[in-house]
PDB file of C-alpha atoms in Angstrom:
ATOM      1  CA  UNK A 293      -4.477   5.815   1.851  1.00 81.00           C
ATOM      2  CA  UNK A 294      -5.538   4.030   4.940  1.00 85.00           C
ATOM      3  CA  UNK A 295      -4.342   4.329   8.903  1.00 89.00           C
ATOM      4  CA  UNK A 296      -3.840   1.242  10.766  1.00 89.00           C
ATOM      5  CA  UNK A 297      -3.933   1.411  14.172  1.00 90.00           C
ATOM      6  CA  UNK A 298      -0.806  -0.796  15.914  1.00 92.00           C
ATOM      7  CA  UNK A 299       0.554  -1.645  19.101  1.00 93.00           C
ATOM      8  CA  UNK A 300       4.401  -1.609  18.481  1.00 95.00           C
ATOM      9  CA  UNK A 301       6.997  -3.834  20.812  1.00 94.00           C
ATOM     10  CA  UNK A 302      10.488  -4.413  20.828  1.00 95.00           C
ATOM     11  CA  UNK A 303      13.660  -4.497  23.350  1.00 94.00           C
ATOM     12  CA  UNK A 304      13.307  -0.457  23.985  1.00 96.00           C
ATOM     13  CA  UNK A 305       9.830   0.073  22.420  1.00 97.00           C
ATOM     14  CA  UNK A 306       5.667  -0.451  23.669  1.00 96.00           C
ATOM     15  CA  UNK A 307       3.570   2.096  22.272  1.00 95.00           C
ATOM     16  CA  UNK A 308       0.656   2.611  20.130  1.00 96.00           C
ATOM     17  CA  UNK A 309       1.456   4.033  16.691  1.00 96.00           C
ATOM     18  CA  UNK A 310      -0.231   3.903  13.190  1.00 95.00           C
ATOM     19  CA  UNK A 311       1.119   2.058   9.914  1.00 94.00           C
ATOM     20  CA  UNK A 312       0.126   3.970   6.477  1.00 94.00           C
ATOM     21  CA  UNK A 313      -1.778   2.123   3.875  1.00 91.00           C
ATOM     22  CA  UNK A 314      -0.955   3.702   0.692  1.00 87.00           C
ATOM     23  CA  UNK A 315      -1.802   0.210  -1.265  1.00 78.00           C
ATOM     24  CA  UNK A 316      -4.002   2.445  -3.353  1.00 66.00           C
ATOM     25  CA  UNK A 317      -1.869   4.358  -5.413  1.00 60.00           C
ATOM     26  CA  UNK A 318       1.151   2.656  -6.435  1.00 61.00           C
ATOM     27  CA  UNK A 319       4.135   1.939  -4.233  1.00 62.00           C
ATOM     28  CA  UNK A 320       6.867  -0.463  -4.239  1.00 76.00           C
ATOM     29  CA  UNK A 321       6.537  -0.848   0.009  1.00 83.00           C
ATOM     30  CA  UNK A 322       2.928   0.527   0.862  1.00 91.00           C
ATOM     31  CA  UNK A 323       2.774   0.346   4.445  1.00 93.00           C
ATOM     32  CA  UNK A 324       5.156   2.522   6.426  1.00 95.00           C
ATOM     33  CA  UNK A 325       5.493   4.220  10.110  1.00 97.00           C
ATOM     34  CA  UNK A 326       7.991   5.854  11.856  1.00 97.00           C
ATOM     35  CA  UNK A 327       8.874   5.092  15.458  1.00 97.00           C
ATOM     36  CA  UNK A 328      11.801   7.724  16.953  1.00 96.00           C
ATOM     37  CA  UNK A 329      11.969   9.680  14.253  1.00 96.00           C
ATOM     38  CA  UNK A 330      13.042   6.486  12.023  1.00 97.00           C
ATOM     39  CA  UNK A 331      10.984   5.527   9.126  1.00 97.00           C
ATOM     40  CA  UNK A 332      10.199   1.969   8.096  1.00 97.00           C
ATOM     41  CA  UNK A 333       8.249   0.521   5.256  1.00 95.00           C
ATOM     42  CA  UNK A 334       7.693  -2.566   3.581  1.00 93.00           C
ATOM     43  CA  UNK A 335       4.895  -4.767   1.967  1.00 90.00           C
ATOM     44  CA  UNK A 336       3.262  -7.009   5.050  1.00 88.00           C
ATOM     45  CA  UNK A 337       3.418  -6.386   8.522  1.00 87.00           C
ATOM     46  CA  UNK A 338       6.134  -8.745   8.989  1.00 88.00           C
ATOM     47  CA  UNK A 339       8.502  -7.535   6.273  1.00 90.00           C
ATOM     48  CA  UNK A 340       9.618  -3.710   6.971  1.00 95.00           C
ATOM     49  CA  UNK A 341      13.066  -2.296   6.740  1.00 95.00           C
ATOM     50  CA  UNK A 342      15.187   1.124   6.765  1.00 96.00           C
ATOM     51  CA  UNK A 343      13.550   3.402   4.663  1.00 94.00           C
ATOM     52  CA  UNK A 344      16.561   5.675   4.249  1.00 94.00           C
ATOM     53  CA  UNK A 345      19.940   4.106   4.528  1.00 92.00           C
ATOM     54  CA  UNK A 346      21.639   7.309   5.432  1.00 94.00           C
ATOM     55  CA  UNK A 347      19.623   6.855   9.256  1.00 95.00           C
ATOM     56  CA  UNK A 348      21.670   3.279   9.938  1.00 95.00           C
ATOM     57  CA  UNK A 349      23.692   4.582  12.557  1.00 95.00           C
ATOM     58  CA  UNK A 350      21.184   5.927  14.374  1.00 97.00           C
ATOM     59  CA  UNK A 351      18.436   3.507  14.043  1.00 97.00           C
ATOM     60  CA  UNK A 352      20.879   0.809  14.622  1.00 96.00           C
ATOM     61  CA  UNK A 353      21.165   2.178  18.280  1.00 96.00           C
ATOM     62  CA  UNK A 354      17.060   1.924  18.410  1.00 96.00           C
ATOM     63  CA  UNK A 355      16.317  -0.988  16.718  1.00 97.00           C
ATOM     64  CA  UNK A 356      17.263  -4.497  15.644  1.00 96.00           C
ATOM     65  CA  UNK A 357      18.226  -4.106  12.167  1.00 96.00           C
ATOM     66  CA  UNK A 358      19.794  -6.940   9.471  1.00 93.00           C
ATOM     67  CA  UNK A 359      21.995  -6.073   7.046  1.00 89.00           C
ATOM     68  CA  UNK A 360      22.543  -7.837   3.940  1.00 86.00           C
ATOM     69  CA  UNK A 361      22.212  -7.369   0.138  1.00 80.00           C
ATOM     70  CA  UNK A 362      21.902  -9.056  -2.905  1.00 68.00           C
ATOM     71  CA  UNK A 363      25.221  -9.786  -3.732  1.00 69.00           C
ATOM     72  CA  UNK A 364      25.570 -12.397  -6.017  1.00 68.00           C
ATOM     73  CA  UNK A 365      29.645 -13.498  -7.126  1.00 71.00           C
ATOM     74  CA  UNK A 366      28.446 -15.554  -9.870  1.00 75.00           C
ATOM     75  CA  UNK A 367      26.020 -13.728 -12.052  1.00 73.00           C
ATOM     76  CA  UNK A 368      27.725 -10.578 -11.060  1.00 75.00           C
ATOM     77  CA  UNK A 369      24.673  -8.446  -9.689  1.00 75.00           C
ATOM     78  CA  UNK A 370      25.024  -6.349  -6.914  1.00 76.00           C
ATOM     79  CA  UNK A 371      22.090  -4.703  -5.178  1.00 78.00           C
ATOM     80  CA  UNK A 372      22.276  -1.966  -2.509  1.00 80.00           C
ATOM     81  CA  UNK A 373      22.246  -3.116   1.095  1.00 84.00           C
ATOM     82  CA  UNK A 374      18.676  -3.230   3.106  1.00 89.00           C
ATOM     83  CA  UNK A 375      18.105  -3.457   6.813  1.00 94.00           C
ATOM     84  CA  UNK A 376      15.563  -5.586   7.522  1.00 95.00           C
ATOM     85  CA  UNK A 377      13.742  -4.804  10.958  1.00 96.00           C
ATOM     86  CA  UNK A 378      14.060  -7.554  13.382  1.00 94.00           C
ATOM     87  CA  UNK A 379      12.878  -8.655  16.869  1.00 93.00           C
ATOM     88  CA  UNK A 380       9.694  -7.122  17.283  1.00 94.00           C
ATOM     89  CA  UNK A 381       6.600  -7.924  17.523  1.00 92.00           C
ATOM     90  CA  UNK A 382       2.810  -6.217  16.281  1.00 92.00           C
ATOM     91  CA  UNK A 383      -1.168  -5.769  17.402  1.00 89.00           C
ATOM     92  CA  UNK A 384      -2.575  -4.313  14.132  1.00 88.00           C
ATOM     93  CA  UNK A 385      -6.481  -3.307  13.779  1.00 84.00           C
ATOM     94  CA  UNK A 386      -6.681  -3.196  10.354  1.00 81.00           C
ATOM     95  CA  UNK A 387      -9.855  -1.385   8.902  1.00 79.00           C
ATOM     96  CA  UNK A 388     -12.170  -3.635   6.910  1.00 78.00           C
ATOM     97  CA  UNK A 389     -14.930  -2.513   4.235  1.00 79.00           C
ATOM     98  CA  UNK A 390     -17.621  -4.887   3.552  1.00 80.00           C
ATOM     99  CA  UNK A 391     -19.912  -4.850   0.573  1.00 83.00           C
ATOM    100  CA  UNK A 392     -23.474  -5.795   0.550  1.00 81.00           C
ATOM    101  CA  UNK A 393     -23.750  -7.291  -2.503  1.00 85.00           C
ATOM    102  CA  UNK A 394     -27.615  -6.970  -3.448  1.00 88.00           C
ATOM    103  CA  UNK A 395     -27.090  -2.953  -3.546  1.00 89.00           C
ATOM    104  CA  UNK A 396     -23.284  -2.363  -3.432  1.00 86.00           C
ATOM    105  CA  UNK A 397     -23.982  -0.321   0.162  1.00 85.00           C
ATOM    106  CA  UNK A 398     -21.056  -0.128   1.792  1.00 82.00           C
ATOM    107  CA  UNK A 399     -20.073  -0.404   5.517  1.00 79.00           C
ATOM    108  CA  UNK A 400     -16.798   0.282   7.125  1.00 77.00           C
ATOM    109  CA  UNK A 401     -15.818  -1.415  10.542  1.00 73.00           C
ATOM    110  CA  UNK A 402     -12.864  -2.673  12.543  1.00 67.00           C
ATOM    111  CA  UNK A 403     -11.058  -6.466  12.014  1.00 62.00           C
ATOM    112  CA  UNK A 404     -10.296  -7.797  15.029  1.00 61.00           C
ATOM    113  CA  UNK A 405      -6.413  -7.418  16.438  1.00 57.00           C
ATOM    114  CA  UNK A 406      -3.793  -9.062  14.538  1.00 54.00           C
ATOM    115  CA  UNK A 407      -0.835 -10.411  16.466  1.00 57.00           C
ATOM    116  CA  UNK A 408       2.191 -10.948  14.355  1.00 54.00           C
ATOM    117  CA  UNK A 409       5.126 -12.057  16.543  1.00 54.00           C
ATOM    118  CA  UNK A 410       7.907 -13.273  13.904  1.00 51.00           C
ATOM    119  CA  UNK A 411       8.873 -16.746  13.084  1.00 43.00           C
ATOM    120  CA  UNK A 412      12.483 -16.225  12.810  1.00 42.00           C
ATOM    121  CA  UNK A 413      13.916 -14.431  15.528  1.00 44.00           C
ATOM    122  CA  UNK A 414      17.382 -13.406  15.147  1.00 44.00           C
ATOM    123  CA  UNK A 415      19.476 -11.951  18.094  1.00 46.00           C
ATOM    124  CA  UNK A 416      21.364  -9.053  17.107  1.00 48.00           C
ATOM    125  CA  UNK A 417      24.915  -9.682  18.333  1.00 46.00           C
ATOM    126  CA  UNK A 418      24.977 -13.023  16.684  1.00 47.00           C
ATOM    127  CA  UNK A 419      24.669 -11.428  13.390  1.00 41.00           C
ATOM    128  CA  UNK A 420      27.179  -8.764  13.872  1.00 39.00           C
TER     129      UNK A 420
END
């Protein structure tokens, strides 16, 4: 497990908080953090949603959130619905490790800060 170190912004939201790295063990979304006492994971910094579905109604007051599912008429599958966080934007410091490679010493150090604004960005009463 690993701690990266983010500056968080949205609508109602600026602070510093830290995304979990658990990309070492296995995990279907290994990055998560929770921002008022809502949790959010996913699998890249620009791809987190809801981690529990039974906090929609009050993380939809907090957040940007889209709602959809998997729904599909013709092949019959239906998948539970996600909510997709949306509208925000990320500095992340993500810790590197490099390897010298004629002993295998290693040295830890900081990457330089990531900004990840997204490339869609949806308003939230459009989609309602």
């Amino acid at each position: 497990m690993r701690i990266w170190m983010v500056h968080y912004r949205d609508k109602l939201h600026d602070e510093d908080i830290e995304i979990i790295n658990t990309q070492d063990g296995y995990s279907t979304n290994p990055l998560s953090f929770t921002l008022d006492g809502i949790t959010f994971s996913g699998t890249s910094i620009g791809d987190f949603e809801l981690n529990d579905e039974r906090q929609y109604d009050v993380a939809k007051e907090k957040f940007c959130l889209l709602k959809w599912s998997g729904n599909n008429k013709d092949s019959n599958i239906i998948t539970p619905y996600t909510y997709d966080l949306q509208r925000y934007s990320m500095n992340v410091c993500i810790p590197i490790i490099v390897v010298r490679k004629r002993d295998g010493h290693e040295m830890q150090g900081m990457g330089e800060p990531v900004e990840w604004i997204p490339v869609a960005v949806y308003d939230c009463n459009e989609l309602l």
